[in-house]
Amino acid sequence: MCKAARGKDTVPADLLALDARVIPIATARSSMSPTIFTACIAGCHEILRRQGLMQGLWCLDPAEGLSAGQMAEIDRVCREHADLSDDAFVKANLQKWLA
């Protein structure tokens, strides 16, 4: 959609509408705050763990992890916005990448 919109005078409404769906996903990965990005690494690691690309949520700082309620919020946005995930693409290529 982004490639198709490139070079046009206006941004298509359906592309603009994705903003309302993408922001909650990004917020869930970053400690449920749209302006404070604590726990964003652990949140990204959780998505990668679910896809089989990581085995855990480990961060360089052992004290860093998911914030209270963040796992439930990640569960919710993954369920509600499943069509925006790349889970099928990752699943199709996982064994090749891990070989």
CSV table of C-alpha atoms in Angstrom, one decimal:
chain,number,residue,atom,x,y,z
A,1,MET,CA,0.0,0.0,0.0
A,2,CYS,CA,2.8,2.4,0.8
A,3,LYS,CA,4.6,1.6,-2.4
A,4,ALA,CA,1.4,2.2,-4.4
A,5,ALA,CA,0.9,5.6,-2.6
A,6,ARG,CA,4.4,6.8,-3.4
A,7,GLY,CA,4.5,9.8,-5.7
A,8,LYS,CA,0.8,10.5,-5.5
A,9,ASP,CA,-0.5,13.9,-4.6
A,10,THR,CA,-2.6,12.6,-1.7
A,11,VAL,CA,-2.4,9.6,0.7
A,12,PRO,CA,-5.2,7.2,0.2
A,13,ALA,CA,-7.8,7.1,3.0
A,14,ASP,CA,-7.3,3.3,3.5
A,15,LEU,CA,-3.6,3.8,4.1
A,16,LEU,CA,-4.3,6.7,6.6
A,17,ALA,CA,-6.8,4.5,8.4
A,18,LEU,CA,-4.1,2.0,9.2
A,19,ASP,CA,-2.7,4.5,11.7
A,20,ALA,CA,-5.5,3.8,14.1
A,21,ARG,CA,-4.7,0.1,14.0
A,22,VAL,CA,-0.9,0.3,14.0
A,23,ILE,CA,-0.5,2.7,17.0
A,24,PRO,CA,-2.1,0.3,19.5
A,25,ILE,CA,0.2,-2.5,18.3
A,26,ALA,CA,3.3,-0.3,18.7
A,27,THR,CA,2.0,0.9,22.1
A,28,ALA,CA,1.5,-2.7,23.3
A,29,ARG,CA,5.1,-3.5,22.5
A,30,SER,CA,6.4,-0.5,24.3
A,31,SER,CA,4.9,-0.6,27.8
A,32,MET,CA,1.4,0.6,26.8
A,33,SER,CA,2.5,4.2,26.6
A,34,PRO,CA,2.5,6.0,23.2
A,35,THR,CA,5.2,8.4,24.5
A,36,ILE,CA,7.3,6.3,26.9
A,37,PHE,CA,9.1,3.4,25.3
A,38,THR,CA,10.1,1.4,28.3
A,39,ALA,CA,10.0,-2.3,27.8
A,40,CYS,CA,9.9,-2.0,24.0
A,41,ILE,CA,12.8,-4.4,23.6
A,42,ALA,CA,11.1,-7.0,25.7
A,43,GLY,CA,7.8,-6.4,23.9
A,44,CYS,CA,9.5,-6.9,20.5
A,45,HIS,CA,11.3,-10.0,21.8
A,46,GLU,CA,7.9,-11.4,22.9
A,47,ILE,CA,6.6,-11.1,19.3
A,48,LEU,CA,9.8,-12.8,18.0
A,49,ARG,CA,9.5,-15.5,20.6
A,50,ARG,CA,5.9,-16.3,19.6
A,51,GLN,CA,7.0,-16.6,16.0
A,52,GLY,CA,9.9,-19.0,16.9
A,53,LEU,CA,12.7,-16.5,16.1
A,54,MET,CA,13.8,-16.2,19.7
A,55,GLN,CA,13.6,-18.6,22.7
A,56,GLY,CA,13.0,-16.0,25.3
A,57,LEU,CA,12.6,-12.3,26.2
A,58,TRP,CA,16.2,-11.8,27.4
A,59,CYS,CA,17.6,-8.3,27.3
A,60,LEU,CA,21.1,-7.0,27.8
A,61,ASP,CA,19.9,-5.5,31.1
A,62,PRO,CA,18.6,-8.4,33.2
A,63,ALA,CA,16.3,-6.1,35.0
A,64,GLU,CA,14.5,-5.2,31.8
A,65,GLY,CA,11.3,-7.1,31.0
A,66,LEU,CA,7.7,-6.7,30.2
A,67,SER,CA,5.7,-4.1,32.1
A,68,ALA,CA,2.7,-5.0,34.2
A,69,GLY,CA,-0.2,-5.8,31.9
A,70,GLN,CA,2.0,-5.7,28.8
A,71,MET,CA,1.6,-9.4,28.0
A,72,ALA,CA,-2.2,-9.1,28.1
A,73,GLU,CA,-2.1,-6.1,25.8
A,74,ILE,CA,0.2,-7.9,23.4
A,75,ASP,CA,-2.2,-10.8,23.4
A,76,ARG,CA,-5.1,-8.4,22.7
A,77,VAL,CA,-3.6,-6.5,19.8
A,78,CYS,CA,-2.3,-9.8,18.2
A,79,ARG,CA,-5.8,-11.1,18.3
A,80,GLU,CA,-7.6,-8.0,17.1
A,81,HIS,CA,-5.1,-7.1,14.4
A,82,ALA,CA,-3.9,-10.5,13.3
A,83,ASP,CA,-4.2,-9.5,9.6
A,84,LEU,CA,-1.4,-7.0,10.1
A,85,SER,CA,1.1,-9.6,11.4
A,86,ASP,CA,3.8,-11.3,9.4
A,87,ASP,CA,3.3,-14.6,11.3
A,88,ALA,CA,2.5,-16.6,8.1
A,89,PHE,CA,5.5,-15.3,6.3
A,90,VAL,CA,7.8,-16.1,9.3
A,91,LYS,CA,6.3,-19.6,9.7
A,92,ALA,CA,6.8,-20.3,6.0
A,93,ASN,CA,10.5,-19.3,6.2
A,94,LEU,CA,11.4,-20.2,9.8
A,95,GLN,CA,13.1,-23.5,9.2
A,96,LYS,CA,15.2,-22.1,6.3
A,97,TRP,CA,16.3,-19.1,8.4
A,98,LEU,CA,17.2,-21.3,11.4
A,99,ALA,CA,19.1,-23.9,9.3
